[in-house]
Amino acid sequence: MMKVAKFGGSSLANATQFKKVANIVMDDAERKFIVVSAPGKRHDKDYKVTDLLISLGNAFYNQDKYKSYYITIIDRFTKIINELNVDDALVEEIKAKIDATLDASLSYEDLMNQIKALGEDSSAKILSAYLQTLGVNAHYVNPKDAGIIVKNDPHGAQLLKDSYEKIYTLREKDGVLVIPGFFGFTKDGQLATFSRGGSDITGAIVSAGVEATLYENFTDVDSVYAVNPSIVENPHEIKQLTYREMRELSYAGFSVFHDEALIPAFNARIPVCIKNTNNPSAPGTMIVADREIDDRCVVGIASDTGFSSLYVSKFLMNREIGFGRKLFQILENEQVSFEHSPSGIDDMSIIIRDSQLTEEKEQKIVKRIYDELHADFVAFHRDLALIMVVGEGMNEAIGMAQTATTALGEANVNLEMINQGSSEVSMMFGIKANDLHRAIKALYRAYFE
Ligand code: ASP
């Protein structure tokens, strides 16, 4: 029985948190593979070390003032190291690594990759040194030596499948292995980082690679909640979720777990448990391949803002062969990806994340659709929020959509769109962002109370 335990940024924000992590590691001899994030925020106004490193890299590259970032970063590591009574030679080692990275005359991309990785790399070195002072046979293992081989990609490194064979051999290594999350190496030895929040991905890769019995993901909440606790007080705790449900929930704003991280765990069918570093005896939320479905069907309601809808109408669109392809081709040419696309007989809506749009791009897209597709009407609608009502077995249950539409109607929320057909585990509602809190409260009441 070998477990992988991954600790997120809030679990390693300061020395007190490192001590909790060490206790958790020592508490269970099966916790052999420990994956760590960079130190996160200690309080609301604090900065994550990764963000500080990104600012440092940018400022340095642009020849702006960068010293204050540099000092803040060194300071945070120094404090942790001193408070844990770890040999302060480690401070010098971390500092030397940052200096060497800045002085290496790297391209912008390499500089940012390498500088970003130093948060997790330093966390792992500190934790393994600290565990050693407590008598644990712990070792820092660099992702290169762990066999995490990736393809570089500006949107986040992608694992190469042949990594798994090497990762499996970690099982034979002695003691507790502490591995920094968030990055791997390309075949030719270049460091490449995963997308933001990507230490979860490392945890899942290691879990799949070593064929762990369990992937424990330690964060700062007791469980995954059925709805955002900042909208509904004391929401229902989810005990069990399937991978599919978690994927849908994390897509629409449940930021507990990186959605990409599910893929390796899912493919290898490794169960995942989300647990709280600050309350490790709480059972947490299990994410599994199959679960028993209860009467409620709905497990959670997620939501996210920041969407626009591109509305296109043209009489007899349904008969025009290739219309959809041409429309999506325009988006592809403009390098815009889409989230959903509900359609009617003569019209189509395409939901797009706002972050991909500029006013200029919008105008260009609208113009091209008029000019090239001869549409009757084209417009962007801004300030959309999406709500996902998620649950296995929902599509077979009768009246699920009606519960939602009735609740939303009673709460006076205007529905801009509904999309139920394609996903077997979710229903999507598009509403005006202004109505979001009211809508979520109403849906929660309808499904959970
Ligand atoms: N430290 C990285 C980030 O902030 C990765 C992680 O914490 O998972 O994105």
mmCIF file of N, CA and C and ligand atoms in Angstrom, residues 37-38 48 50 120 182 196-199, ligand 1:
data_model
loop_
_atom_site.group_PDB
_atom_site.id
_atom_site.type_symbol
_atom_site.label_atom_id
_atom_site.label_comp_id
_atom_site.label_asym_id
_atom_site.label_seq_id
_atom_site.Cartn_x
_atom_site.Cartn_y
_atom_site.Cartn_z
ATOM 1 N N SER A 37 3.622 22.019 -3.285
ATOM 2 C CA SER A 37 3.487 23.300 -3.977
ATOM 3 C C SER A 37 4.492 24.286 -3.397
ATOM 4 N N ALA A 38 4.547 25.456 -3.994
ATOM 5 C CA ALA A 38 5.309 26.567 -3.426
ATOM 6 C C ALA A 38 4.504 27.162 -2.274
ATOM 7 N N LYS A 48 1.343 34.777 -3.052
ATOM 8 C CA LYS A 48 1.875 33.431 -3.249
ATOM 9 C C LYS A 48 3.313 33.565 -3.734
ATOM 10 N N THR A 50 4.834 31.807 -5.866
ATOM 11 C CA THR A 50 4.868 31.694 -7.337
ATOM 12 C C THR A 50 4.592 33.037 -8.005
ATOM 13 N N GLU A 120 8.308 25.590 -5.860
ATOM 14 C CA GLU A 120 8.077 24.201 -5.446
ATOM 15 C C GLU A 120 9.403 23.497 -5.153
ATOM 16 N N PHE A 182 4.507 20.850 -10.108
ATOM 17 C CA PHE A 182 4.409 21.984 -11.042
ATOM 18 C C PHE A 182 5.360 21.954 -12.235
ATOM 19 N N ARG A 196 -0.908 26.912 -14.381
ATOM 20 C CA ARG A 196 -0.998 27.386 -12.995
ATOM 21 C C ARG A 196 -1.798 26.402 -12.146
ATOM 22 N N GLY A 197 -1.384 26.273 -10.911
ATOM 23 C CA GLY A 197 -2.027 25.317 -10.020
ATOM 24 C C GLY A 197 -1.605 23.889 -10.325
ATOM 25 N N GLY A 198 -0.538 23.751 -11.112
ATOM 26 C CA GLY A 198 -0.184 22.454 -11.683
ATOM 27 C C GLY A 198 0.500 21.462 -10.760
ATOM 28 N N SER A 199 0.699 21.798 -9.503
ATOM 29 C CA SER A 199 1.260 20.774 -8.607
ATOM 30 C C SER A 199 0.293 19.612 -8.447
HETATM 31 N N1 ASP B 1 2.672 27.162 -7.336
HETATM 32 C C1 ASP B 1 2.012 26.949 -8.576
HETATM 33 C C2 ASP B 1 0.925 27.993 -8.769
HETATM 34 O O1 ASP B 1 0.724 28.840 -7.916
HETATM 35 C C3 ASP B 1 1.479 25.581 -8.718
HETATM 36 C C4 ASP B 1 0.625 25.083 -7.591
HETATM 37 O O2 ASP B 1 0.599 25.666 -6.524
HETATM 38 O O3 ASP B 1 -0.058 24.079 -7.768
HETATM 39 O O4 ASP B 1 0.295 28.010 -9.781
#
